[in-house]
């Protein structure tokens, strides 16, 4: 095995083009579990920790660029708490402080798990995923980026460089059900906002992220609409029926918060 | 591959297999067996160390990612024979049974108190939510944290 540690984005993209099979690694909170349990043995690892262009976040014209290396801890404790409140609430539910200090949104997006906690709060804000390669950069709406369970639109020579989002300023919240307050893969999760319209997206209840919208005047029917849009499965963490029921209850509670 | 890591203030070098974790390198190559290996999947916190000042699970850091960086392990807390205030509090409160979780909890507690000198019970709970103990039932661990924070 080889570990390549580029010091700039250009170098990282060059290396990914030369080694399309290389596993990128940022926080390692998904990759290292796979390595430690021998669930994969890549010939090459691409360590992105030293690529400054991927760290932190910054303001563009009217939108924010969240670097793919932005950690949950940075979202939870910084100014983003007021700018992207549902994402910040979701970040605070991820794993533990140790996981939040390392885990990144880029890693969450690339893993493309139906349970990924960053996905619903980013989808209700119309986030766009910036994918880059030596061939150029393209912006893929988050709803198109995830193509199925743990599958996405990233090409073999591409890296996720950022998530671009224009904060709506809408009242919004995130909720997550699990057996504990920490260290929980969502049995079901939900992000809801109330701006010009009502918006919702959920986790662990469909193969890929789904955006549900309704006019504000139709708030009464929204919980049933959200639950009806879910296509969950029975698995070790919960049943299909429980998840559908929980989504309806959570949406009602979320609306009480965001319409208050 | 050869990595150079500043551990508890001193530079150390080790030859690592490219796929190994910082935890493995610390314990098996670098002579710092204080951090414990229990789950190797980020769930238990027994391997907690500070990487550039941030609390992390050493089992989830690729050793190569620590190359050129600063690591503080539980071995770095005491001053010679004098225990760190958090270590002394764990002893005095009886917060140690089998002791397997202790190094991780001590590092996580030291990290908490360094950022927040008098945490509320909820803040303690959240800060230590990534550290599992199978023996104590956590009550004595809480006592130790409050003792170390000078609130007991
Ligand atoms: C104990 C524990 C608890 C957890 N709890 C939660 C939770 O509550 N909610 C949740 O959503 N997740 C959770 N996770 C999963 C994980 O922490 C998240 O998915 C996290 O966001 C992954 O980010 P990372 O930087 O650690 O990714 P890494 O492990 O570094 O990478 C993850 C994947 O993304 C790829 N990748 C990384 N960066 C890039 C890039 N820039 N471009 C292209 N591909 C890239 C990697 O090759 C890999 O396939 C948990 C994990 C652990 C171990
Ligand atoms: S051994 Fe690292 S968290 Fe359990
Ligand atoms: S004292 Fe035994 S696991 Fe905590």
CSV table of C-alpha atoms and ligand atoms in Angstrom, one decimal:
chain,number,residue,atom,x,y,z
A,1,UNK,CA,0.0,0.0,0.0
A,2,UNK,CA,1.1,3.6,-0.7
A,3,UNK,CA,0.0,6.7,1.1
A,4,UNK,CA,0.1,9.9,-1.0
A,5,UNK,CA,-0.1,13.2,0.8
A,6,UNK,CA,-0.5,16.1,-1.6
A,7,UNK,CA,0.2,19.6,-0.3
A,8,UNK,CA,-2.1,21.5,-2.7
A,9,UNK,CA,-5.4,20.9,-4.5
A,10,UNK,CA,-3.7,20.9,-7.9
A,11,UNK,CA,-1.4,18.1,-6.7
A,12,UNK,CA,-4.3,16.2,-5.2
A,13,UNK,CA,-6.2,16.3,-8.5
A,14,UNK,CA,-3.1,15.3,-10.4
A,15,UNK,CA,-2.6,12.3,-8.1
A,16,UNK,CA,-6.3,11.3,-8.3
A,17,UNK,CA,-6.0,11.3,-12.1
A,18,UNK,CA,-2.9,9.1,-12.0
A,19,UNK,CA,-4.4,6.8,-9.4
A,20,UNK,CA,-8.1,6.7,-10.0
A,21,UNK,CA,-8.5,3.6,-7.7
A,22,UNK,CA,-6.9,5.5,-4.7
A,23,UNK,CA,-9.1,5.9,-1.6
A,24,UNK,CA,-9.2,9.5,-0.5
A,25,UNK,CA,-9.1,9.9,3.3
A,26,UNK,CA,-10.0,13.1,5.2
A,27,UNK,CA,-11.2,12.4,8.8
A,28,UNK,CA,-10.9,8.7,8.4
A,29,UNK,CA,-14.0,8.0,10.4
A,30,UNK,CA,-15.4,5.8,7.7
A,31,UNK,CA,-12.2,4.8,5.9
A,32,UNK,CA,-10.3,3.6,9.0
A,33,UNK,CA,-13.1,1.4,10.2
A,34,UNK,CA,-13.0,-0.3,6.8
A,35,UNK,CA,-9.2,-0.6,7.0
A,36,UNK,CA,-9.1,-1.8,10.6
A,37,UNK,CA,-11.6,-4.5,9.9
A,38,UNK,CA,-10.0,-5.5,6.6
A,39,UNK,CA,-13.1,-4.6,4.5
A,40,UNK,CA,-10.9,-3.3,1.8
A,41,UNK,CA,-7.2,-3.0,1.0
A,42,UNK,CA,-6.6,-0.2,-1.5
A,43,UNK,CA,-3.3,-0.1,-3.3
A,44,UNK,CA,-3.2,3.6,-2.7
A,45,UNK,CA,-4.6,6.0,-0.1
A,46,UNK,CA,-4.8,9.8,-0.9
A,47,UNK,CA,-4.5,11.7,2.4
A,48,UNK,CA,-6.2,15.1,1.9
A,49,UNK,CA,-5.5,16.4,5.4
A,50,UNK,CA,-2.7,18.7,4.2
A,51,UNK,CA,-4.7,20.3,1.3
A,52,UNK,CA,-5.5,23.8,2.8
A,53,UNK,CA,-7.9,24.6,-0.1
A,54,UNK,CA,-10.3,21.9,1.3
A,55,UNK,CA,-10.3,23.2,4.9
A,56,UNK,CA,-12.9,25.5,6.6
A,57,UNK,CA,-15.5,27.6,4.8
A,58,UNK,CA,-15.7,31.0,3.2
A,59,UNK,CA,-18.2,33.5,1.7
A,60,UNK,CA,-18.6,33.9,-2.1
A,61,UNK,CA,-21.1,36.3,-3.7
A,62,UNK,CA,-24.4,35.4,-2.0
A,63,UNK,CA,-23.4,31.9,-1.2
A,64,UNK,CA,-21.1,30.0,1.1
A,65,UNK,CA,-18.4,27.5,0.1
A,66,UNK,CA,-18.1,24.8,2.7
A,67,UNK,CA,-14.8,23.0,2.1
A,68,UNK,CA,-15.1,19.3,1.8
A,69,UNK,CA,-12.7,19.1,4.8
A,70,UNK,CA,-15.0,21.1,7.0
A,71,UNK,CA,-15.5,19.2,10.3
A,72,UNK,CA,-18.7,18.8,12.3
A,73,UNK,CA,-17.0,20.4,15.2
A,74,UNK,CA,-16.3,23.5,13.1
A,75,UNK,CA,-19.9,23.7,12.0
A,76,UNK,CA,-21.3,23.1,15.5
A,77,UNK,CA,-19.2,25.6,17.3
A,78,UNK,CA,-18.6,28.4,14.8
A,79,UNK,CA,-20.7,31.1,13.1
A,80,UNK,CA,-22.3,28.5,10.8
A,81,UNK,CA,-24.5,27.7,13.8
A,82,UNK,CA,-26.6,30.7,13.0
A,83,UNK,CA,-26.2,30.7,9.2
A,84,UNK,CA,-27.1,27.0,8.7
A,85,UNK,CA,-28.9,26.1,11.9
A,86,UNK,CA,-30.3,22.7,10.8
A,87,UNK,CA,-26.8,21.6,9.6
A,88,UNK,CA,-25.4,22.7,12.9
A,89,UNK,CA,-28.0,20.8,14.9
A,90,UNK,CA,-27.3,17.7,12.8
A,91,UNK,CA,-23.6,18.1,13.3
A,92,UNK,CA,-24.0,18.1,17.0
A,93,UNK,CA,-25.8,14.7,16.8
A,94,UNK,CA,-22.9,13.0,14.9
A,95,UNK,CA,-21.0,10.3,16.8
A,96,UNK,CA,-19.1,11.8,19.7
A,97,UNK,CA,-16.8,14.8,20.2
A,98,UNK,CA,-13.9,12.7,19.0
A,99,UNK,CA,-15.8,11.8,15.8
A,100,UNK,CA,-17.0,15.4,15.2
A,101,UNK,CA,-13.4,16.7,15.6
A,102,UNK,CA,-12.3,14.5,12.6
A,103,UNK,CA,-15.4,13.7,10.5
A,104,UNK,CA,-16.0,16.0,7.5
A,105,UNK,CA,-19.0,16.8,5.3
A,106,UNK,CA,-17.0,15.8,2.2
A,107,UNK,CA,-16.5,12.3,3.7
A,108,UNK,CA,-20.2,12.1,4.6
A,109,UNK,CA,-21.2,13.1,1.0
A,110,UNK,CA,-18.8,10.6,-0.6
A,111,UNK,CA,-19.9,7.8,1.7
A,112,UNK,CA,-23.5,8.6,0.5
A,113,UNK,CA,-25.1,6.6,3.2
A,114,UNK,CA,-28.9,6.9,3.5
A,115,UNK,CA,-28.2,7.7,7.2
A,116,UNK,CA,-25.7,10.5,6.5
A,117,UNK,CA,-26.7,13.2,8.9
A,118,UNK,CA,-25.3,16.1,6.8
A,119,UNK,CA,-27.5,15.2,3.8
A,120,UNK,CA,-31.1,16.2,4.8
A,121,UNK,CA,-30.1,19.7,6.2
A,122,UNK,CA,-28.0,20.4,3.1
A,123,UNK,CA,-30.8,19.3,0.7
A,124,UNK,CA,-33.4,21.6,2.2
A,125,UNK,CA,-31.0,24.4,1.5
A,126,UNK,CA,-30.5,23.4,-2.1
A,127,UNK,CA,-26.8,22.6,-1.6
A,128,UNK,CA,-24.7,21.9,-4.7
A,129,UNK,CA,-21.7,19.6,-4.6
A,130,UNK,CA,-18.5,20.8,-6.3
A,131,UNK,CA,-16.7,18.0,-8.0
A,132,UNK,CA,-13.2,18.7,-9.4
A,133,UNK,CA,-10.7,16.8,-11.5
A,134,UNK,CA,-7.8,17.7,-13.8
A,135,UNK,CA,-10.5,18.0,-16.5
A,136,UNK,CA,-12.3,20.8,-14.7
A,137,UNK,CA,-14.9,21.5,-12.1
A,138,UNK,CA,-18.6,20.8,-12.2
A,139,UNK,CA,-21.4,21.6,-9.8
A,140,UNK,CA,-23.9,18.8,-9.1
A,141,UNK,CA,-27.1,19.5,-7.1
A,142,UNK,CA,-27.0,17.3,-4.0
A,143,UNK,CA,-30.3,15.5,-5.0
A,144,UNK,CA,-28.5,14.3,-8.2
A,145,UNK,CA,-25.1,13.7,-6.5
A,146,UNK,CA,-26.4,10.8,-4.5
A,147,UNK,CA,-27.6,8.1,-6.9
A,148,UNK,CA,-28.5,5.3,-4.6
A,149,UNK,CA,-27.4,3.5,-1.3
A,150,UNK,CA,-23.7,4.3,-1.0
A,151,UNK,CA,-23.5,5.3,-4.7
A,152,UNK,CA,-22.9,8.8,-6.1
A,153,UNK,CA,-22.1,10.7,-9.3
A,154,UNK,CA,-18.4,11.1,-8.5
A,155,UNK,CA,-16.1,10.0,-11.4
A,156,UNK,CA,-13.0,8.0,-10.7
A,157,UNK,CA,-10.7,10.9,-11.2
A,158,UNK,CA,-12.8,13.4,-9.2
A,159,UNK,CA,-12.6,14.7,-5.7
A,160,UNK,CA,-15.3,16.6,-3.8
A,161,UNK,CA,-13.8,20.0,-3.2
A,162,UNK,CA,-16.7,21.9,-1.6
A,163,UNK,CA,-20.4,22.2,-1.0
A,164,UNK,CA,-21.9,25.5,-2.2
A,165,UNK,CA,-25.0,26.8,-0.5
A,166,UNK,CA,-26.9,30.0,-0.4
A,167,UNK,CA,-28.4,30.1,3.1
A,168,UNK,CA,-32.2,30.6,2.9
A,169,UNK,CA,-32.5,32.3,6.3
A,170,UNK,CA,-35.7,30.2,6.8
A,171,UNK,CA,-36.5,28.9,10.2
A,172,UNK,CA,-35.3,25.3,10.3
A,173,UNK,CA,-34.5,22.4,12.5
A,174,UNK,CA,-33.1,18.9,12.5
A,175,UNK,CA,-34.3,15.9,14.5
A,176,UNK,CA,-32.9,12.3,14.9
A,177,UNK,CA,-34.2,9.2,16.5
A,178,UNK,CA,-31.9,6.6,18.0
A,179,UNK,CA,-31.4,4.7,21.2
A,180,UNK,CA,-29.0,7.2,22.7
A,181,UNK,CA,-28.3,10.9,22.5
A,182,UNK,CA,-24.8,10.2,21.2
A,183,UNK,CA,-23.1,7.7,19.0
A,184,UNK,CA,-26.2,6.9,17.0
A,185,UNK,CA,-26.8,6.0,13.4
A,186,UNK,CA,-30.2,7.5,12.7
A,187,UNK,CA,-33.1,5.1,13.0
A,188,UNK,CA,-34.7,8.0,11.1
A,189,UNK,CA,-33.8,11.7,10.8
A,190,UNK,CA,-35.5,14.8,9.5
A,191,UNK,CA,-34.6,18.3,8.5
A,192,UNK,CA,-37.5,20.8,8.1
A,193,UNK,CA,-37.6,24.5,7.1
A,194,UNK,CA,-40.4,27.1,6.8
A,195,UNK,CA,-39.4,29.9,4.4
A,196,UNK,CA,-41.4,30.8,1.3
A,197,UNK,CA,-42.6,27.2,1.4
A,198,UNK,CA,-42.3,24.2,3.7
A,199,UNK,CA,-39.4,21.9,3.0
A,200,UNK,CA,-38.4,18.6,4.4
A,201,UNK,CA,-35.8,15.9,3.8
A,202,UNK,CA,-35.2,12.7,5.8
A,203,UNK,CA,-32.4,10.2,6.5
A,204,UNK,CA,-32.6,6.4,6.9
A,205,UNK,CA,-35.9,6.3,5.1
A,206,UNK,CA,-35.0,6.2,1.4
A,207,UNK,CA,-32.1,5.0,-0.8
A,208,UNK,CA,-31.2,8.6,-1.8
A,209,UNK,CA,-32.1,12.0,-0.3
A,210,UNK,CA,-35.6,13.2,-1.2
A,211,UNK,CA,-36.9,16.8,-1.0
A,212,UNK,CA,-40.6,17.2,0.0
A,213,UNK,CA,-42.1,20.7,-0.4
A,214,UNK,CA,-45.6,22.3,0.2
A,215,UNK,CA,-47.1,25.8,0.3
A,216,UNK,CA,-47.1,27.2,3.9
A,217,UNK,CA,-50.9,27.1,3.8
A,218,UNK,CA,-50.8,23.3,3.6
A,219,UNK,CA,-48.9,22.8,6.9
A,220,UNK,CA,-51.7,20.6,8.3
A,221,UNK,CA,-51.2,18.0,5.7
A,222,UNK,CA,-47.4,18.2,5.6
A,223,UNK,CA,-46.6,15.5,8.2
A,224,UNK,CA,-48.6,12.9,6.3
A,225,UNK,CA,-47.1,14.1,3.0
A,226,UNK,CA,-43.5,13.7,4.3
A,227,UNK,CA,-44.2,10.3,5.8
A,228,UNK,CA,-45.8,9.3,2.5
A,229,UNK,CA,-42.7,10.3,0.5
A,230,UNK,CA,-40.5,7.9,2.6
A,231,UNK,CA,-39.6,4.4,1.2
A,232,UNK,CA,-37.8,2.9,4.2
A,233,UNK,CA,-36.9,-0.8,4.8
A,234,UNK,CA,-37.0,-3.1,7.8
A,235,UNK,CA,-33.5,-3.5,9.2
A,236,UNK,CA,-31.6,-4.1,12.5
A,237,UNK,CA,-32.2,-0.5,13.6
A,238,UNK,CA,-36.0,-0.3,13.0
A,239,UNK,CA,-38.9,-1.4,10.9
A,240,UNK,CA,-40.4,0.3,7.9
A,241,UNK,CA,-43.7,0.9,9.7
A,242,UNK,CA,-42.0,2.5,12.7
A,243,UNK,CA,-39.9,4.8,10.5
A,244,UNK,CA,-43.0,6.0,8.5
A,245,UNK,CA,-44.9,6.6,11.8
A,246,UNK,CA,-41.9,8.4,13.4
A,247,UNK,CA,-41.5,10.7,10.4
A,248,UNK,CA,-45.1,11.9,10.6
A,249,UNK,CA,-44.7,12.6,14.4
A,250,UNK,CA,-41.3,14.3,13.9
A,251,UNK,CA,-42.6,16.5,11.1
A,252,UNK,CA,-45.5,17.6,13.3
A,253,UNK,CA,-43.1,18.5,16.1
A,254,UNK,CA,-40.6,20.2,13.7
A,255,UNK,CA,-43.4,22.4,12.3
A,256,UNK,CA,-44.3,23.5,15.8
A,257,UNK,CA,-40.8,24.7,16.2
A,258,UNK,CA,-40.2,26.3,12.8
A,259,UNK,CA,-43.7,27.9,12.5
A,260,UNK,CA,-43.6,29.2,16.1
B,1,UNK,CA,7.1,4.3,5.4
B,2,UNK,CA,8.8,6.5,8.0
B,3,UNK,CA,6.8,8.9,10.1
B,4,UNK,CA,8.0,11.7,12.4
B,5,UNK,CA,5.5,12.7,15.2
B,6,UNK,CA,5.9,15.1,18.1
B,7,UNK,CA,4.6,13.0,21.0
B,8,UNK,CA,4.1,14.8,24.3
B,9,UNK,CA,6.6,17.4,23.2
B,10,UNK,CA,9.4,15.2,21.9
B,11,UNK,CA,10.0,14.1,18.3
B,12,UNK,CA,9.8,10.4,17.6
B,13,UNK,CA,10.2,8.4,14.4
B,14,UNK,CA,8.8,5.0,13.4
B,15,UNK,CA,8.6,2.8,10.4
B,16,UNK,CA,5.0,2.0,9.7
B,17,UNK,CA,2.9,-0.1,7.4
B,18,UNK,CA,1.0,2.4,5.2
B,19,UNK,CA,-2.4,1.1,6.3
B,20,UNK,CA,-1.9,1.1,10.1
B,21,UNK,CA,-3.6,3.4,12.6
B,22,UNK,CA,-2.0,6.0,14.8
B,23,UNK,CA,-3.1,3.9,17.7
B,24,UNK,CA,-1.2,0.8,16.4
B,25,UNK,CA,1.9,2.9,15.8
B,26,UNK,CA,1.7,4.5,19.2
B,27,UNK,CA,1.3,1.2,21.0
B,28,UNK,CA,3.4,-1.2,18.9
B,29,UNK,CA,6.1,1.0,17.3
B,30,UNK,CA,6.6,4.2,19.3
B,31,UNK,CA,6.5,2.9,22.9
B,32,UNK,CA,3.3,4.6,24.1
B,33,UNK,CA,1.0,1.8,25.2
B,34,UNK,CA,-1.1,4.1,27.4
B,35,UNK,CA,-3.9,4.6,24.8
B,36,UNK,CA,-5.9,1.4,24.8
B,37,UNK,CA,-7.3,-0.6,21.9
B,38,UNK,CA,-10.8,-1.9,22.5
B,39,UNK,CA,-13.0,-1.5,19.4
B,40,UNK,CA,-10.9,-0.1,16.6
B,41,UNK,CA,-14.0,1.6,15.2
B,42,UNK,CA,-14.4,4.9,17.1
B,43,UNK,CA,-17.1,3.7,19.4
B,44,UNK,CA,-15.4,3.3,22.8
B,45,UNK,CA,-12.9,6.2,23.1
B,46,UNK,CA,-10.3,4.1,25.0
B,47,UNK,CA,-7.8,5.2,22.4
B,48,UNK,CA,-8.5,9.0,22.8
B,49,UNK,CA,-5.5,11.3,22.2
B,50,UNK,CA,-5.1,14.9,21.3
B,51,UNK,CA,-4.0,15.5,17.7
B,52,UNK,CA,-2.8,19.1,17.2
B,53,UNK,CA,-4.8,19.8,20.4
B,54,UNK,CA,-8.1,18.2,19.2
B,55,UNK,CA,-9.6,15.1,20.9
B,56,UNK,CA,-9.6,12.2,18.5
B,57,UNK,CA,-9.8,8.5,18.4
B,58,UNK,CA,-6.2,7.3,17.5
B,59,UNK,CA,-7.7,4.2,16.0
B,60,UNK,CA,-9.4,6.3,13.3
B,61,UNK,CA,-6.3,8.3,12.3
B,62,UNK,CA,-4.0,6.8,9.7
B,63,UNK,CA,-0.5,6.9,11.2
B,64,UNK,CA,0.7,8.6,8.0
B,65,UNK,CA,-1.8,11.4,8.7
B,66,UNK,CA,0.0,12.2,12.0
B,67,UNK,CA,3.3,12.6,10.2
B,68,UNK,CA,4.6,16.1,11.1
B,69,UNK,CA,1.9,16.7,13.7
B,70,UNK,CA,1.6,16.9,17.5
B,71,UNK,CA,0.1,14.2,19.6
B,72,UNK,CA,-0.6,14.2,23.3
B,73,UNK,CA,-1.2,10.8,24.9
B,74,UNK,CA,-2.1,10.0,28.5
B,75,UNK,CA,1.6,9.4,29.2
B,76,UNK,CA,2.1,13.2,28.6
B,77,UNK,CA,-0.2,14.3,31.3
B,78,UNK,CA,1.7,13.6,34.5
B,79,UNK,CA,4.7,15.7,35.5
B,80,UNK,CA,7.3,13.0,36.5
B,81,UNK,CA,5.9,11.2,39.5
B,82,UNK,CA,3.2,13.8,40.1
B,83,UNK,CA,-0.1,12.9,38.6
B,84,UNK,CA,-2.1,15.3,36.5
B,85,UNK,CA,-5.1,16.8,38.5
B,86,UNK,CA,-7.5,14.6,36.5
B,87,UNK,CA,-5.6,11.4,37.1
B,88,UNK,CA,-5.4,12.2,40.8
B,89,UNK,CA,-9.1,12.9,40.9
B,90,UNK,CA,-9.9,9.5,39.2
B,91,UNK,CA,-7.8,7.8,41.9
B,92,UNK,CA,-9.4,9.8,44.8
B,93,UNK,CA,-12.9,9.4,43.6
B,94,UNK,CA,-12.5,5.6,43.0
B,95,UNK,CA,-13.4,6.1,39.3
B,96,UNK,CA,-11.1,3.2,38.2
B,97,UNK,CA,-12.1,-0.5,38.3
B,98,UNK,CA,-10.5,-2.6,35.5
B,99,UNK,CA,-8.9,0.6,34.2
B,100,UNK,CA,-9.2,-0.2,30.5
B,101,UNK,CA,-11.3,2.9,29.8
B,102,UNK,CA,-9.4,5.1,32.1
B,103,UNK,CA,-6.6,6.5,29.8
B,104,UNK,CA,-9.2,7.6,27.3
B,105,UNK,CA,-11.5,9.1,29.9
B,106,UNK,CA,-8.6,10.9,31.5
B,107,UNK,CA,-7.5,12.5,28.2
B,108,UNK,CA,-11.1,13.4,27.3
B,109,UNK,CA,-11.6,15.0,30.8
B,110,UNK,CA,-8.4,16.9,30.7
B,111,UNK,CA,-9.4,18.2,27.2
B,112,UNK,CA,-12.9,19.2,28.6
B,113,UNK,CA,-11.5,21.0,31.6
B,114,UNK,CA,-8.9,22.8,29.6
B,115,UNK,CA,-11.7,24.3,27.4
B,116,UNK,CA,-14.3,24.7,30.2
B,117,UNK,CA,-13.0,24.9,33.8
B,118,UNK,CA,-16.4,24.4,35.4
B,119,UNK,CA,-18.7,22.3,33.2
B,120,UNK,CA,-22.3,21.6,34.0
B,121,UNK,CA,-23.4,18.0,34.4
B,122,UNK,CA,-24.9,18.1,30.9
B,123,UNK,CA,-21.7,19.5,29.5
B,124,UNK,CA,-19.7,16.6,31.2
B,125,UNK,CA,-22.2,14.1,29.8
B,126,UNK,CA,-21.8,15.4,26.2
B,127,UNK,CA,-18.0,15.8,26.4
B,128,UNK,CA,-17.6,12.2,27.6
B,129,UNK,CA,-20.3,10.7,25.4
B,130,UNK,CA,-17.6,9.1,23.2
B,131,UNK,CA,-16.0,7.1,26.1
B,132,UNK,CA,-17.5,3.9,27.2
B,133,UNK,CA,-16.9,2.2,30.6
B,134,UNK,CA,-18.1,-1.3,31.2
B,135,UNK,CA,-17.4,-1.4,34.9
B,136,UNK,CA,-18.2,1.7,36.9
B,137,UNK,CA,-21.7,2.7,35.8
B,138,UNK,CA,-20.2,6.2,35.3
B,139,UNK,CA,-21.3,7.6,38.7
B,140,UNK,CA,-17.7,7.6,40.1
B,141,UNK,CA,-16.4,9.0,36.8
B,142,UNK,CA,-18.8,11.9,37.2
B,143,UNK,CA,-17.5,12.4,40.8
B,144,UNK,CA,-13.9,12.4,39.5
B,145,UNK,CA,-14.7,15.0,36.8
B,146,UNK,CA,-16.4,17.3,39.4
B,147,UNK,CA,-13.5,16.7,41.8
B,148,UNK,CA,-11.0,17.7,39.1
B,149,UNK,CA,-13.0,20.7,38.3
B,150,UNK,CA,-12.8,21.7,41.9
B,151,UNK,CA,-16.6,21.4,42.4
B,152,UNK,CA,-16.9,18.3,44.6
C,1,LIG,C1,-18.2,5.9,16.0
C,1,LIG,C2,-18.7,6.6,14.7
C,1,LIG,C3,-19.9,7.3,14.8
C,1,LIG,C4,-20.5,7.9,13.6
C,1,LIG,N1,-21.6,8.6,13.8
C,1,LIG,C5,-22.2,9.1,12.7
C,1,LIG,C6,-23.4,9.9,12.8
C,1,LIG,O1,-24.0,10.0,13.8
C,1,LIG,N2,-23.9,10.4,11.6
C,1,LIG,C7,-23.3,10.3,10.4
C,1,LIG,O2,-23.8,10.8,9.4
C,1,LIG,N3,-22.1,9.6,10.3
C,1,LIG,C8,-21.5,9.0,11.4
C,1,LIG,N4,-20.4,8.3,11.3
C,1,LIG,C9,-19.8,8.1,9.9
C,1,LIG,C10,-18.7,9.2,9.6
C,1,LIG,O3,-18.2,9.8,10.7
C,1,LIG,C11,-19.2,10.3,8.7
C,1,LIG,O4,-19.7,9.7,7.5
C,1,LIG,C12,-18.2,11.3,8.3
C,1,LIG,O5,-18.8,12.5,7.8
C,1,LIG,C13,-17.1,10.8,7.4
C,1,LIG,O6,-16.2,11.9,7.1
C,1,LIG,P1,-14.6,11.6,7.2
C,1,LIG,O7,-13.9,12.9,6.8
C,1,LIG,O8,-14.2,10.9,8.4
C,1,LIG,O9,-14.5,10.6,5.9
C,1,LIG,P2,-13.4,9.5,5.5
C,1,LIG,O10,-13.5,8.3,6.4
C,1,LIG,O11,-12.1,10.2,5.4
C,1,LIG,O12,-13.9,9.2,4.1
C,1,LIG,C14,-15.2,8.7,3.9
C,1,LIG,C15,-15.4,8.4,2.4
C,1,LIG,O13,-15.3,9.5,1.6
C,1,LIG,C16,-14.3,9.4,0.6
C,1,LIG,N5,-13.8,10.8,0.6
C,1,LIG,C17,-13.3,11.6,1.6
C,1,LIG,N6,-13.0,12.8,1.2
C,1,LIG,C18,-13.3,12.8,-0.1
C,1,LIG,C19,-13.2,13.9,-1.1
C,1,LIG,N7,-12.7,15.1,-0.8
C,1,LIG,N8,-13.5,13.6,-2.4
C,1,LIG,C20,-14.0,12.4,-2.7
C,1,LIG,N9,-14.1,11.3,-1.8
C,1,LIG,C21,-13.8,11.6,-0.5
C,1,LIG,C22,-13.4,8.4,1.2
C,1,LIG,O14,-12.6,7.8,0.2
C,1,LIG,C23,-14.4,7.4,1.8
C,1,LIG,O15,-15.0,6.7,0.8
C,1,LIG,C24,-19.8,7.7,12.4
C,1,LIG,C25,-18.6,7.0,12.3
C,1,LIG,C26,-18.0,6.5,13.5
C,1,LIG,C27,-16.8,5.7,13.4
C,2,LIG,S1,-10.3,1.7,20.1
C,2,LIG,FE1,-10.5,3.7,19.2
C,2,LIG,S2,-12.5,4.2,19.8
C,2,LIG,FE2,-12.4,2.2,20.6
C,3,LIG,S1,-13.1,0.8,34.6
C,3,LIG,FE1,-13.4,-1.0,33.4
C,3,LIG,S2,-14.1,-0.2,31.6
C,3,LIG,FE2,-14.1,1.5,32.8
